[in-house]
């Protein structure tokens, strides 16, 4: 449908009545943070852009306050995806705007050492923090990214600040892509306050305004190529939620940009005749930021449902391999943190209004895995990943620091959530074992939504899939713009870095076309 | 054991296993009032739901009061079929595994749903505290399913004082672009006249009204 004031067009599931073909300068697969940036920037540059998204656009009426029901609607595999090897839940949204619809809007620029490691380890040029800062600035200005103000932090976030201050640990309010947050704590289930600047209300409408065509509920199944060049895409219309396939489509494009996410882009390449994989690196090097959590129970009410979903962080330990931050999620997910069963469990659940949960994300660049295409016509990936013992040690250390901060902030006890420990620890002395014991992977319950490196960039075409500008070494008019191109995890929340790199890739495509 | 006997035993075991799965997962009609769950699955979910969340205390509701089985029945229709099968296999496993991991006392090898509440609690504790990671994973998975269902109940969230707030949702320009999912553009809910100022960023009051879906029903 064409809307007044918009040069472009958006199509939704109910509008597809037959097979169809489109033509454009640039086809972008995936409308998450990276794909949306590319689509908007290239539409503004005057190129004809088709943005393809498998999920539907969600309106506030479709947001679900119940976490499980929401996850079943908005995430692939009903929100029940997990790695094999080490079993760890991981998520991938299927919606216009991708992960930006469901994440906590955290925007962090990695410090210089992260990019120095990239350059040194992967023969990269032009990827220093200084090189990328103009692109970080562009995204930051556009989305109004700013530190979370104190009045919507709530005790859950401010206790973290207080605990860090008490211990002399550096901490800061988290910068987020929000405007007018009221502290509803509903980032995960769709911001009813429309404060979160997710892609579906920012970059995508802006791309439409400048002439982009946005096709929702379409699943790209193959990238077509001929003589070392991509010629277009083909796929099918899919029904929202049940994924039933119907009409076929083809998009002819001069350039294709894959922004399907770190778990889907490699599958698409593998399903397309193992495209762009002379290096053998497509689907390899899978990295996560596994997250571990510690809940503190306080003597006074924390009212954890109020406050920015994730409002405070500490980058103090980044070079030691972990980042600390506050956390909130729907009660369904929070309740899983509370151990035991029966009346014990209910007694603990009743303490939730006095509880604050904080998490650590670990830079697990030693823990590697793979993404493989499933059999048949399924596009769901098979993920295999192992937790390296050294990274588990880092996680133990991170949990110990969280325990310290909780007790410094006045917690009367903590729930460590680690097998082999008592379900509640009442003092720092009791908690010290978190740091000193050798933990097994199965002792620690982790989850992760930060995924990286499965189509990594590398200066040497035999060791990586794309160059520093996001172009595939093997296919000159095929680009990748998602966190899969990171050569190594960022140590901080990756959305902003992915968007900055995507912004630069868009500039590159604009200059080359 | 000779190879032929081993092969025969394997075939018989597979056939029996397949029959049992078929009977349990797909071979029974749904229980009355349910769309997907068989009566035995409903019985299991009520028994294990009440063992996980017994009546009394805070929150007051038991697993049965919080309609865990009813929620699972609906949830199975939302998740991909393969995930639904895995979930039902999880229920089957815990229901039947008392043969291998019996409850203490008389009749401890009966199905989980036929155990006394004390025996059910002992069985769950066996899964929870097992030295085998796979058994602990079963407990964690089962507890995750049951907890998702339990805290979805509005009365539970009210008792926990964690029910969501009610507040006005601003109408943005982007809301004029998207129809409800599955509907054509002609059914886009909002027009230009509905646009509102964006959020002003004022903190939500903690004593503000609850979202309508979570308010206590009014007394008759």
XYZ file of C-alpha atoms in Angstrom, chain B residues 17-219:
203
model
C 7.947 -47.293 22.631
C 6.333 -46.094 19.425
C 2.976 -47.496 20.496
C 3.232 -45.841 23.891
C 4.133 -42.495 22.365
C 1.339 -42.743 19.848
C -1.149 -43.578 22.569
C 0.039 -40.801 24.825
C 0.783 -37.988 22.413
C -1.532 -38.518 19.528
C -3.685 -41.503 20.209
C -6.092 -40.046 22.713
C -8.790 -37.518 21.996
C -8.424 -34.200 23.756
C -9.837 -33.963 27.245
C -13.195 -32.254 27.658
C -12.734 -28.489 27.530
C -9.281 -28.840 25.974
C -8.214 -28.563 22.367
C -4.987 -30.505 22.407
C -4.168 -32.166 25.713
C -5.309 -35.712 26.372
C -6.968 -36.521 29.716
C -3.817 -38.162 31.001
C -1.733 -35.122 30.123
C -4.224 -32.881 31.899
C -4.039 -35.123 34.959
C -0.263 -34.994 34.891
C -0.136 -31.208 34.508
C -2.559 -30.698 37.373
C -0.597 -33.058 39.599
C 2.807 -31.655 38.760
C 1.469 -28.081 38.741
C 0.186 -28.507 42.277
C 3.437 -30.136 43.379
C 5.370 -27.190 41.961
C 2.847 -24.610 43.169
C 0.768 -25.957 46.061
C -2.212 -23.982 47.354
C -1.686 -21.503 50.175
C 0.848 -18.842 51.028
C 1.621 -16.031 48.606
C 0.652 -16.206 45.820
C -2.485 -17.918 47.036
C -3.294 -19.846 43.863
C -2.272 -23.450 43.330
C -1.115 -24.677 39.935
C -4.631 -25.907 39.238
C -6.154 -22.599 40.379
C -3.793 -20.771 38.029
C -5.077 -22.946 35.187
C -1.670 -24.334 34.247
C -3.114 -27.153 32.154
C -5.427 -24.791 30.311
C -2.535 -22.456 29.545
C -0.371 -25.313 28.249
C -3.237 -26.393 26.006
C -3.343 -22.933 24.438
C 0.431 -22.534 24.365
C 0.832 -25.754 22.382
C -1.135 -24.074 19.635
C 1.264 -21.120 19.559
C 4.633 -22.851 19.372
C 5.925 -24.747 16.324
C 4.605 -28.303 16.147
C 8.041 -29.817 16.705
C 8.487 -27.836 19.909
C 5.041 -28.908 21.031
C 5.959 -32.557 20.559
C 9.151 -32.079 22.569
C 7.173 -30.446 25.354
C 4.688 -33.298 25.453
C 7.533 -35.810 25.476
C 8.878 -33.978 28.511
C 5.537 -34.431 30.257
C 5.463 -38.080 29.238
C 8.964 -38.629 30.563
C 8.299 -37.194 34.012
C 4.899 -38.894 34.237
C 6.330 -42.317 33.456
C 9.893 -42.121 34.787
C 8.777 -43.176 38.245
C 9.431 -46.662 36.927
C 13.136 -45.821 36.900
C 13.196 -43.196 39.648
C 10.446 -44.227 42.030
C 8.968 -42.126 44.786
C 9.558 -43.297 48.354
C 6.861 -45.372 50.044
C 4.167 -47.738 48.911
C 3.191 -47.507 45.249
C 6.153 -45.284 44.429
C 6.413 -46.653 40.899
C 2.941 -45.505 39.901
C 2.632 -42.752 37.311
C 3.433 -39.286 38.645
C -0.190 -38.214 38.462
C -1.196 -41.156 40.669
C 1.272 -40.397 43.456
C 0.378 -38.732 46.740
C 1.393 -35.028 46.998
C 4.279 -35.986 49.290
C 5.508 -38.604 46.842
C 5.171 -36.141 43.947
C 7.287 -33.623 45.824
C 9.929 -36.263 46.505
C 10.055 -37.199 42.820
C 10.481 -33.574 41.764
C 13.241 -33.171 44.313
C 14.986 -36.170 42.786
C 15.009 -34.478 39.380
C 16.039 -31.123 40.832
C 18.991 -32.318 42.856
C 20.241 -35.132 40.648
C 23.949 -35.453 40.061
C 23.123 -36.097 36.392
C 23.020 -32.815 34.425
C 20.466 -34.293 32.028
C 18.027 -34.957 34.881
C 18.506 -31.453 36.241
C 17.887 -30.116 32.751
C 14.581 -31.998 32.661
C 13.584 -30.401 35.958
C 14.651 -26.941 34.789
C 12.707 -27.331 31.548
C 9.590 -28.598 33.282
C 9.745 -25.854 35.874
C 10.179 -23.262 33.136
C 7.018 -24.429 31.373
C 5.006 -24.575 34.573
C 6.295 -21.240 35.845
C 5.502 -19.508 32.564
C 1.946 -20.743 32.913
C 1.627 -20.026 36.619
C 2.767 -16.417 36.589
C 0.669 -15.703 33.503
C -2.346 -15.882 35.774
C -3.509 -12.351 36.697
C -4.271 -13.301 40.310
C -0.702 -14.535 40.778
C 0.750 -11.288 39.457
C -1.598 -9.259 41.637
C -0.529 -11.238 44.698
C 3.099 -10.647 43.779
C 2.400 -6.931 43.257
C 3.998 -7.230 39.828
C 0.997 -6.735 37.574
C 1.611 -4.322 34.689
C 0.588 -0.689 34.860
C -2.136 0.911 32.811
C -1.191 3.951 30.740
C -2.076 5.592 27.459
C -0.167 4.437 24.389
C 0.743 7.383 22.151
C -0.238 7.125 18.482
C 2.724 7.793 16.196
C 2.950 8.408 12.469
C 4.282 4.881 12.068
C 1.033 3.562 13.528
C -0.708 4.891 10.432
C 1.333 2.542 8.236
C 0.567 -0.900 9.640
C -2.725 -2.807 9.763
C -3.371 -5.461 12.419
C -1.400 -8.598 11.599
C -3.080 -10.616 8.876
C -5.469 -7.807 7.935
C -5.409 -5.618 4.784
C -4.325 -1.945 4.819
C -7.955 -0.849 4.676
C -8.205 -1.987 8.303
C -5.418 0.222 9.644
C -6.801 1.327 12.977
C -5.526 4.891 13.210
C -5.783 7.949 10.979
C -4.219 11.408 11.039
C -6.837 12.629 13.498
C -5.730 10.029 16.051
C -2.114 11.212 16.269
C -1.066 12.208 19.772
C 2.000 13.906 21.205
C 4.790 11.414 21.921
C 5.553 10.253 25.439
C 6.640 13.064 27.753
C 8.947 10.815 29.745
C 7.197 11.348 33.067
C 7.868 8.395 35.377
C 4.929 6.042 35.869
C 3.415 6.277 39.345
C 3.866 3.097 41.370
C 0.374 3.434 42.797
C -1.199 3.955 39.386
C -3.965 1.744 38.018
C -3.237 -1.768 36.811
C -3.648 -2.809 33.206
C -7.312 -3.794 32.747
C -6.452 -7.441 32.047
C -4.819 -7.702 35.474
C -7.367 -5.945 37.656
C -9.187 -7.984 40.281
C -12.695 -8.956 39.212
C -15.305 -6.802 40.871
C -17.317 -8.456 43.613
